[in-house]
């Protein structure tokens, strides 16, 4: 009876360890999909002194991302990885048009509802991450990354007419303005999430990312066709879900004697 009880205990321990065992070191691959949050935005400032330029910011709508990466886990909680990510989103300009040349006290610029744009971006990042609670099947992590990002952005707004206080049209119609250009720069990001072990090789990864890239220079035109330079910063907040697969997972420990 005693021997039977010991054998049953060993089998139970082995089964439990196989459910939570994750590779502690070695190479792994990862794939993620995600949603770009609506708090993400492209902050663009037109060159000073040029009228009829796109004002304000362009907010991100309907943003999606996909990412593939490869990394190495060192067995002490740290991981080093590189990942290629693509983002695709709509842009909605919110600030109207700058510098109409009419006194604001006596006239009103009426904007049409037609303001639109889009954003497509690729980034190649190198991330350093640290996994907490490594003896558990539930491992939160924090990380930071740096890399290169290319953004193809288009954003425009259209003003309809200029009116006086009584509603009489005194100017316009004004045409489209904005930019449609591509720029590459240095991007930084912070990462946080949790890895949930599915098998000894497969981990479900749920994460959050905050990315920023500054000093972008987009070239566009104003309503009268003059070239305009826009200085822009892009801020991105994303939620992701994906899988990590360890190529060299360690086998579970043997049962006790």
PDB file of C-alpha atoms in Angstrom:
ATOM      1  CA  UNK A   1       0.000   0.000   0.000  1.00  0.00           C
ATOM      2  CA  UNK A   2       2.797   2.384   0.894  1.00  0.00           C
ATOM      3  CA  UNK A   3       4.598   1.672  -2.391  1.00  0.00           C
ATOM      4  CA  UNK A   4       1.375   2.260  -4.350  1.00  0.00           C
ATOM      5  CA  UNK A   5       0.838   5.606  -2.632  1.00  0.00           C
ATOM      6  CA  UNK A   6       4.414   6.690  -3.428  1.00  0.00           C
ATOM      7  CA  UNK A   7       3.986   5.768  -7.103  1.00  0.00           C
ATOM      8  CA  UNK A   8       0.718   7.693  -7.328  1.00  0.00           C
ATOM      9  CA  UNK A   9       2.358  10.735  -5.765  1.00  0.00           C
ATOM     10  CA  UNK A  10       5.222  10.571  -8.264  1.00  0.00           C
ATOM     11  CA  UNK A  11       2.860  10.342 -11.245  1.00  0.00           C
ATOM     12  CA  UNK A  12       0.863  13.308  -9.950  1.00  0.00           C
ATOM     13  CA  UNK A  13       4.011  15.388  -9.509  1.00  0.00           C
ATOM     14  CA  UNK A  14       5.197  14.495 -13.005  1.00  0.00           C
ATOM     15  CA  UNK A  15       1.862  15.447 -14.545  1.00  0.00           C
ATOM     16  CA  UNK A  16       1.762  18.738 -12.700  1.00  0.00           C
ATOM     17  CA  UNK A  17       5.283  19.672 -13.732  1.00  0.00           C
ATOM     18  CA  UNK A  18       4.527  18.951 -17.382  1.00  0.00           C
ATOM     19  CA  UNK A  19       1.668  21.448 -17.280  1.00  0.00           C
ATOM     20  CA  UNK A  20       3.743  24.345 -15.972  1.00  0.00           C
ATOM     21  CA  UNK A  21       7.237  23.600 -17.237  1.00  0.00           C
ATOM     22  CA  UNK A  22       8.553  26.278 -19.575  1.00  0.00           C
ATOM     23  CA  UNK A  23      11.902  26.516 -21.293  1.00  0.00           C
ATOM     24  CA  UNK A  24      14.267  28.493 -19.062  1.00  0.00           C
ATOM     25  CA  UNK A  25      16.871  29.244 -21.711  1.00  0.00           C
ATOM     26  CA  UNK A  26      17.420  28.919 -25.435  1.00  0.00           C
ATOM     27  CA  UNK A  27      16.054  30.298 -28.679  1.00  0.00           C
ATOM     28  CA  UNK A  28      12.394  31.018 -29.283  1.00  0.00           C
ATOM     29  CA  UNK A  29      10.149  32.455 -31.974  1.00  0.00           C
ATOM     30  CA  UNK A  30       7.097  34.628 -31.499  1.00  0.00           C
ATOM     31  CA  UNK A  31       4.083  35.894 -33.453  1.00  0.00           C
ATOM     32  CA  UNK A  32       1.618  38.570 -32.315  1.00  0.00           C
ATOM     33  CA  UNK A  33      -1.413  40.445 -33.529  1.00  0.00           C
ATOM     34  CA  UNK A  34      -2.832  43.521 -31.870  1.00  0.00           C
ATOM     35  CA  UNK A  35      -4.984  46.625 -31.795  1.00  0.00           C
ATOM     36  CA  UNK A  36      -3.599  50.161 -31.940  1.00  0.00           C
ATOM     37  CA  UNK A  37      -5.425  52.213 -29.297  1.00  0.00           C
ATOM     38  CA  UNK A  38      -7.459  55.293 -30.172  1.00  0.00           C
ATOM     39  CA  UNK A  39      -5.285  57.362 -27.817  1.00  0.00           C
ATOM     40  CA  UNK A  40      -2.477  56.964 -30.373  1.00  0.00           C
ATOM     41  CA  UNK A  41      -1.836  60.040 -32.501  1.00  0.00           C
ATOM     42  CA  UNK A  42       0.388  61.755 -35.044  1.00  0.00           C
ATOM     43  CA  UNK A  43       1.201  65.220 -33.701  1.00  0.00           C
ATOM     44  CA  UNK A  44       2.137  67.459 -36.649  1.00  0.00           C
ATOM     45  CA  UNK A  45       3.093  71.157 -36.616  1.00  0.00           C
ATOM     46  CA  UNK A  46       3.187  73.066 -39.890  1.00  0.00           C
ATOM     47  CA  UNK A  47       5.982  75.422 -40.818  1.00  0.00           C
ATOM     48  CA  UNK A  48       5.295  78.796 -39.185  1.00  0.00           C
ATOM     49  CA  UNK A  49       3.968  81.686 -41.236  1.00  0.00           C
ATOM     50  CA  UNK A  50       2.386  79.692 -44.075  1.00  0.00           C
ATOM     51  CA  UNK A  51      -1.419  80.075 -44.303  1.00  0.00           C
ATOM     52  CA  UNK A  52      -3.953  77.375 -45.123  1.00  0.00           C
ATOM     53  CA  UNK A  53      -1.966  74.562 -43.472  1.00  0.00           C
ATOM     54  CA  UNK A  54      -3.241  71.510 -41.635  1.00  0.00           C
ATOM     55  CA  UNK A  55      -3.594  72.253 -37.919  1.00  0.00           C
ATOM     56  CA  UNK A  56      -3.854  70.212 -34.756  1.00  0.00           C
ATOM     57  CA  UNK A  57      -3.198  66.464 -34.599  1.00  0.00           C
ATOM     58  CA  UNK A  58      -4.295  63.371 -36.480  1.00  0.00           C
ATOM     59  CA  UNK A  59      -5.834  60.707 -34.279  1.00  0.00           C
ATOM     60  CA  UNK A  60      -5.516  56.985 -35.018  1.00  0.00           C
ATOM     61  CA  UNK A  61      -8.658  54.989 -35.864  1.00  0.00           C
ATOM     62  CA  UNK A  62      -9.138  51.303 -36.695  1.00  0.00           C
ATOM     63  CA  UNK A  63      -5.465  50.513 -36.132  1.00  0.00           C
ATOM     64  CA  UNK A  64      -4.163  46.946 -36.370  1.00  0.00           C
ATOM     65  CA  UNK A  65      -0.687  45.444 -36.087  1.00  0.00           C
ATOM     66  CA  UNK A  66       1.088  42.174 -36.782  1.00  0.00           C
ATOM     67  CA  UNK A  67       4.511  41.174 -35.517  1.00  0.00           C
ATOM     68  CA  UNK A  68       7.067  38.375 -35.952  1.00  0.00           C
ATOM     69  CA  UNK A  69      10.215  37.971 -33.883  1.00  0.00           C
ATOM     70  CA  UNK A  70      12.970  35.726 -32.630  1.00  0.00           C
ATOM     71  CA  UNK A  71      14.722  35.844 -29.280  1.00  0.00           C
ATOM     72  CA  UNK A  72      16.945  34.145 -26.747  1.00  0.00           C
ATOM     73  CA  UNK A  73      16.086  33.426 -23.101  1.00  0.00           C
ATOM     74  CA  UNK A  74      19.157  33.389 -20.848  1.00  0.00           C
ATOM     75  CA  UNK A  75      17.743  31.288 -18.011  1.00  0.00           C
ATOM     76  CA  UNK A  76      18.091  34.050 -15.393  1.00  0.00           C
ATOM     77  CA  UNK A  77      14.849  35.827 -16.293  1.00  0.00           C
ATOM     78  CA  UNK A  78      16.274  38.042 -19.047  1.00  0.00           C
ATOM     79  CA  UNK A  79      15.333  37.725 -22.703  1.00  0.00           C
ATOM     80  CA  UNK A  80      16.789  39.488 -25.746  1.00  0.00           C
ATOM     81  CA  UNK A  81      14.735  39.561 -28.920  1.00  0.00           C
ATOM     82  CA  UNK A  82      14.285  41.330 -32.223  1.00  0.00           C
ATOM     83  CA  UNK A  83      10.870  41.802 -33.806  1.00  0.00           C
ATOM     84  CA  UNK A  84       9.488  43.178 -37.075  1.00  0.00           C
ATOM     85  CA  UNK A  85       6.084  44.861 -36.736  1.00  0.00           C
ATOM     86  CA  UNK A  86       3.659  46.310 -39.278  1.00  0.00           C
ATOM     87  CA  UNK A  87       0.905  48.784 -38.396  1.00  0.00           C
ATOM     88  CA  UNK A  88      -2.034  49.875 -40.537  1.00  0.00           C
ATOM     89  CA  UNK A  89      -4.485  52.555 -39.395  1.00  0.00           C
ATOM     90  CA  UNK A  90      -6.741  55.415 -40.434  1.00  0.00           C
ATOM     91  CA  UNK A  91      -5.900  58.994 -39.453  1.00  0.00           C
ATOM     92  CA  UNK A  92      -8.505  61.596 -38.524  1.00  0.00           C
ATOM     93  CA  UNK A  93      -7.245  65.208 -38.473  1.00  0.00           C
ATOM     94  CA  UNK A  94      -8.800  67.206 -35.641  1.00  0.00           C
ATOM     95  CA  UNK A  95      -7.391  70.745 -35.845  1.00  0.00           C
ATOM     96  CA  UNK A  96      -8.838  72.269 -38.998  1.00  0.00           C
ATOM     97  CA  UNK A  97      -6.826  74.778 -41.041  1.00  0.00           C
ATOM     98  CA  UNK A  98      -4.330  77.384 -39.875  1.00  0.00           C
ATOM     99  CA  UNK A  99      -3.947  80.966 -41.026  1.00  0.00           C
ATOM    100  CA  UNK A 100      -6.916  81.922 -43.217  1.00  0.00           C
ATOM    101  CA  UNK A 101      -6.012  85.618 -43.291  1.00  0.00           C
ATOM    102  CA  UNK A 102      -9.463  86.746 -42.164  1.00  0.00           C
ATOM    103  CA  UNK A 103     -10.067  88.414 -38.747  1.00  0.00           C
ATOM    104  CA  UNK A 104     -11.318  85.830 -36.287  1.00  0.00           C
ATOM    105  CA  UNK A 105     -13.485  88.439 -34.547  1.00  0.00           C
ATOM    106  CA  UNK A 106     -15.582  89.149 -37.624  1.00  0.00           C
ATOM    107  CA  UNK A 107     -15.576  85.870 -39.535  1.00  0.00           C
ATOM    108  CA  UNK A 108     -15.926  82.150 -39.094  1.00  0.00           C
ATOM    109  CA  UNK A 109     -14.210  79.417 -41.078  1.00  0.00           C
ATOM    110  CA  UNK A 110     -16.599  76.539 -41.697  1.00  0.00           C
ATOM    111  CA  UNK A 111     -14.886  73.199 -42.138  1.00  0.00           C
ATOM    112  CA  UNK A 112     -16.332  70.372 -44.094  1.00  0.00           C
ATOM    113  CA  UNK A 113     -16.643  67.004 -42.442  1.00  0.00           C
ATOM    114  CA  UNK A 114     -14.277  65.560 -45.005  1.00  0.00           C
ATOM    115  CA  UNK A 115     -10.995  65.098 -43.193  1.00  0.00           C
ATOM    116  CA  UNK A 116      -9.164  61.859 -43.661  1.00  0.00           C
ATOM    117  CA  UNK A 117      -5.842  60.109 -43.842  1.00  0.00           C
ATOM    118  CA  UNK A 118      -4.053  56.838 -43.298  1.00  0.00           C
ATOM    119  CA  UNK A 119      -0.897  55.488 -41.739  1.00  0.00           C
ATOM    120  CA  UNK A 120       1.242  52.481 -42.540  1.00  0.00           C
ATOM    121  CA  UNK A 121       4.382  51.805 -40.523  1.00  0.00           C
ATOM    122  CA  UNK A 122       7.144  49.209 -40.242  1.00  0.00           C
ATOM    123  CA  UNK A 123       9.470  48.988 -37.276  1.00  0.00           C
ATOM    124  CA  UNK A 124      12.395  46.707 -36.478  1.00  0.00           C
ATOM    125  CA  UNK A 125      13.029  46.723 -32.736  1.00  0.00           C
ATOM    126  CA  UNK A 126      15.533  45.118 -30.375  1.00  0.00           C
ATOM    127  CA  UNK A 127      13.894  44.429 -27.007  1.00  0.00           C
ATOM    128  CA  UNK A 128      15.291  43.511 -23.597  1.00  0.00           C
ATOM    129  CA  UNK A 129      12.753  41.854 -21.295  1.00  0.00           C
ATOM    130  CA  UNK A 130      12.689  40.370 -17.815  1.00  0.00           C
ATOM    131  CA  UNK A 131      10.322  37.599 -16.709  1.00  0.00           C
ATOM    132  CA  UNK A 132       9.149  37.573 -13.086  1.00  0.00           C
ATOM    133  CA  UNK A 133       7.835  34.616 -11.082  1.00  0.00           C
ATOM    134  CA  UNK A 134       9.822  32.189 -13.192  1.00  0.00           C
ATOM    135  CA  UNK A 135       8.896  29.115 -11.141  1.00  0.00           C
ATOM    136  CA  UNK A 136       5.248  29.583 -12.040  1.00  0.00           C
ATOM    137  CA  UNK A 137       3.128  28.991 -15.098  1.00  0.00           C
ATOM    138  CA  UNK A 138       2.089  32.670 -14.884  1.00  0.00           C
ATOM    139  CA  UNK A 139       5.044  34.967 -15.626  1.00  0.00           C
ATOM    140  CA  UNK A 140       4.594  38.756 -15.812  1.00  0.00           C
ATOM    141  CA  UNK A 141       7.301  40.643 -17.688  1.00  0.00           C
ATOM    142  CA  UNK A 142       8.608  44.156 -18.311  1.00  0.00           C
ATOM    143  CA  UNK A 143      10.805  45.334 -21.148  1.00  0.00           C
ATOM    144  CA  UNK A 144      12.162  48.159 -23.256  1.00  0.00           C
ATOM    145  CA  UNK A 145      13.149  48.393 -26.899  1.00  0.00           C
ATOM    146  CA  UNK A 146      14.911  50.574 -29.439  1.00  0.00           C
ATOM    147  CA  UNK A 147      14.960  50.419 -33.214  1.00  0.00           C
ATOM    148  CA  UNK A 148      14.148  51.985 -36.567  1.00  0.00           C
ATOM    149  CA  UNK A 149      10.649  52.860 -37.734  1.00  0.00           C
ATOM    150  CA  UNK A 150       9.389  53.932 -41.157  1.00  0.00           C
ATOM    151  CA  UNK A 151       6.059  55.755 -41.344  1.00  0.00           C
ATOM    152  CA  UNK A 152       4.052  56.397 -44.509  1.00  0.00           C
ATOM    153  CA  UNK A 153       1.434  58.963 -43.508  1.00  0.00           C
ATOM    154  CA  UNK A 154      -1.267  60.870 -45.338  1.00  0.00           C
ATOM    155  CA  UNK A 155      -3.526  63.402 -43.625  1.00  0.00           C
ATOM    156  CA  UNK A 156      -5.653  66.212 -45.004  1.00  0.00           C
ATOM    157  CA  UNK A 157      -8.607  68.460 -44.242  1.00  0.00           C
ATOM    158  CA  UNK A 158     -10.846  70.553 -46.449  1.00  0.00           C
ATOM    159  CA  UNK A 159     -12.304  73.940 -45.528  1.00  0.00           C
ATOM    160  CA  UNK A 160     -15.539  74.908 -47.171  1.00  0.00           C
ATOM    161  CA  UNK A 161     -16.109  78.677 -46.955  1.00  0.00           C
ATOM    162  CA  UNK A 162     -15.358  81.762 -44.884  1.00  0.00           C
ATOM    163  CA  UNK A 163     -18.417  83.599 -43.500  1.00  0.00           C
ATOM    164  CA  UNK A 164     -19.014  86.775 -41.577  1.00  0.00           C
ATOM    165  CA  UNK A 165     -21.054  87.081 -38.418  1.00  0.00           C
ATOM    166  CA  UNK A 166     -24.345  87.028 -40.295  1.00  0.00           C
ATOM    167  CA  UNK A 167     -23.470  83.898 -42.252  1.00  0.00           C
ATOM    168  CA  UNK A 168     -22.632  85.693 -45.507  1.00  0.00           C
ATOM    169  CA  UNK A 169     -19.859  84.017 -47.483  1.00  0.00           C
ATOM    170  CA  UNK A 170     -16.833  86.310 -47.709  1.00  0.00           C
ATOM    171  CA  UNK A 171     -14.176  83.873 -48.919  1.00  0.00           C
ATOM    172  CA  UNK A 172     -13.496  80.435 -50.247  1.00  0.00           C
ATOM    173  CA  UNK A 173     -14.055  77.697 -51.023  1.00  0.00           C
ATOM    174  CA  UNK A 174     -10.706  76.507 -49.720  1.00  0.00           C
ATOM    175  CA  UNK A 175      -9.235  73.296 -51.068  1.00  0.00           C
ATOM    176  CA  UNK A 176      -7.469  70.340 -49.556  1.00  0.00           C
ATOM    177  CA  UNK A 177      -4.295  70.738 -47.576  1.00  0.00           C
ATOM    178  CA  UNK A 178      -2.001  68.417 -45.658  1.00  0.00           C
ATOM    179  CA  UNK A 179       0.729  65.933 -46.491  1.00  0.00           C
ATOM    180  CA  UNK A 180       1.384  62.527 -48.023  1.00  0.00           C
ATOM    181  CA  UNK A 181       4.949  61.488 -47.294  1.00  0.00           C
ATOM    182  CA  UNK A 182       7.276  58.857 -45.806  1.00  0.00           C
ATOM    183  CA  UNK A 183       9.863  59.289 -43.054  1.00  0.00           C
ATOM    184  CA  UNK A 184      12.186  57.050 -41.018  1.00  0.00           C
ATOM    185  CA  UNK A 185      13.495  57.677 -37.524  1.00  0.00           C
ATOM    186  CA  UNK A 186      14.587  56.272 -34.182  1.00  0.00           C
ATOM    187  CA  UNK A 187      11.795  54.668 -32.140  1.00  0.00           C
ATOM    188  CA  UNK A 188      11.672  53.761 -28.446  1.00  0.00           C
ATOM    189  CA  UNK A 189       9.139  51.517 -26.766  1.00  0.00           C
ATOM    190  CA  UNK A 190       8.172  50.099 -23.382  1.00  0.00           C
ATOM    191  CA  UNK A 191       6.554  46.673 -23.000  1.00  0.00           C
ATOM    192  CA  UNK A 192       4.605  44.940 -20.249  1.00  0.00           C
ATOM    193  CA  UNK A 193       2.594  41.752 -20.190  1.00  0.00           C
ATOM    194  CA  UNK A 194       2.294  38.209 -18.998  1.00  0.00           C
ATOM    195  CA  UNK A 195       3.331  34.836 -20.376  1.00  0.00           C
ATOM    196  CA  UNK A 196       1.028  31.908 -19.644  1.00  0.00           C
ATOM    197  CA  UNK A 197       2.483  28.456 -20.200  1.00  0.00           C
ATOM    198  CA  UNK A 198       0.418  26.237 -22.463  1.00  0.00           C
ATOM    199  CA  UNK A 199       2.986  23.421 -22.875  1.00  0.00           C
ATOM    200  CA  UNK A 200       6.667  23.097 -22.052  1.00  0.00           C
ATOM    201  CA  UNK A 201       7.411  24.782 -25.406  1.00  0.00           C
ATOM    202  CA  UNK A 202       4.403  27.013 -26.079  1.00  0.00           C
ATOM    203  CA  UNK A 203       3.574  30.218 -24.173  1.00  0.00           C
ATOM    204  CA  UNK A 204       0.551  32.468 -24.586  1.00  0.00           C
ATOM    205  CA  UNK A 205       1.748  36.103 -24.514  1.00  0.00           C
ATOM    206  CA  UNK A 206      -0.617  38.965 -23.645  1.00  0.00           C
ATOM    207  CA  UNK A 207       1.047  42.377 -23.742  1.00  0.00           C
ATOM    208  CA  UNK A 208       0.876  46.156 -23.875  1.00  0.00           C
ATOM    209  CA  UNK A 209       3.237  48.401 -25.843  1.00  0.00           C
ATOM    210  CA  UNK A 210       3.914  52.134 -25.727  1.00  0.00           C
ATOM    211  CA  UNK A 211       6.001  53.417 -28.638  1.00  0.00           C
ATOM    212  CA  UNK A 212       7.237  56.883 -29.548  1.00  0.00           C
ATOM    213  CA  UNK A 213       9.138  58.303 -32.502  1.00  0.00           C
ATOM    214  CA  UNK A 214      10.053  61.987 -32.779  1.00  0.00           C
ATOM    215  CA  UNK A 215      11.470  64.530 -35.222  1.00  0.00           C
ATOM    216  CA  UNK A 216       9.714  63.280 -38.339  1.00  0.00           C
ATOM    217  CA  UNK A 217       9.714  65.660 -41.301  1.00  0.00           C
ATOM    218  CA  UNK A 218       6.764  65.361 -43.684  1.00  0.00           C
ATOM    219  CA  UNK A 219       6.439  67.509 -46.800  1.00  0.00           C
ATOM    220  CA  UNK A 220       3.022  68.605 -48.038  1.00  0.00           C
ATOM    221  CA  UNK A 221       1.198  71.491 -49.738  1.00  0.00           C
ATOM    222  CA  UNK A 222      -1.302  74.096 -48.639  1.00  0.00           C
ATOM    223  CA  UNK A 223      -4.505  75.145 -50.391  1.00  0.00           C
ATOM    224  CA  UNK A 224      -2.727  77.398 -52.874  1.00  0.00           C
ATOM    225  CA  UNK A 225      -0.105  74.806 -53.766  1.00  0.00           C
ATOM    226  CA  UNK A 226       2.842  76.084 -51.720  1.00  0.00           C
ATOM    227  CA  UNK A 227       5.201  73.488 -50.263  1.00  0.00           C
ATOM    228  CA  UNK A 228       4.874  73.089 -46.490  1.00  0.00           C
ATOM    229  CA  UNK A 229       7.111  71.243 -44.047  1.00  0.00           C
ATOM    230  CA  UNK A 230       5.444  69.479 -41.106  1.00  0.00           C
ATOM    231  CA  UNK A 231       7.418  68.477 -38.002  1.00  0.00           C
ATOM    232  CA  UNK A 232       5.741  65.444 -36.453  1.00  0.00           C
ATOM    233  CA  UNK A 233       5.912  63.029 -33.529  1.00  0.00           C
ATOM    234  CA  UNK A 234       4.081  59.698 -33.442  1.00  0.00           C
ATOM    235  CA  UNK A 235       2.849  58.068 -30.234  1.00  0.00           C
ATOM    236  CA  UNK A 236       1.414  54.560 -30.309  1.00  0.00           C
ATOM    237  CA  UNK A 237      -0.348  52.548 -27.580  1.00  0.00           C
ATOM    238  CA  UNK A 238      -1.109  48.949 -28.530  1.00  0.00           C
ATOM    239  CA  UNK A 239      -2.531  45.790 -26.958  1.00  0.00           C
ATOM    240  CA  UNK A 240      -1.264  42.478 -28.333  1.00  0.00           C
ATOM    241  CA  UNK A 241      -1.856  38.769 -28.070  1.00  0.00           C
ATOM    242  CA  UNK A 242       0.352  36.044 -29.444  1.00  0.00           C
ATOM    243  CA  UNK A 243       2.374  32.904 -28.973  1.00  0.00           C
ATOM    244  CA  UNK A 244       5.999  32.181 -28.101  1.00  0.00           C
ATOM    245  CA  UNK A 245       7.504  28.835 -29.098  1.00  0.00           C
ATOM    246  CA  UNK A 246      10.718  27.581 -27.479  1.00  0.00           C
ATOM    247  CA  UNK A 247      12.915  25.632 -29.890  1.00  0.00           C
ATOM    248  CA  UNK A 248      14.993  23.927 -27.164  1.00  0.00           C
ATOM    249  CA  UNK A 249      12.727  23.315 -24.193  1.00  0.00           C
ATOM    250  CA  UNK A 250      14.160  21.279 -21.320  1.00  0.00           C
ATOM    251  CA  UNK A 251      12.425  18.007 -20.494  1.00  0.00           C
ATOM    252  CA  UNK A 252      10.403  17.878 -17.250  1.00  0.00           C
ATOM    253  CA  UNK A 253      12.279  16.654 -14.152  1.00  0.00           C
ATOM    254  CA  UNK A 254      12.179  12.909 -13.403  1.00  0.00           C
ATOM    255  CA  UNK A 255       9.795  11.634 -10.720  1.00  0.00           C
ATOM    256  CA  UNK A 256      11.134  11.172  -7.194  1.00  0.00           C
ATOM    257  CA  UNK A 257      12.411   7.696  -6.320  1.00  0.00           C
TER     258      UNK A 257
END
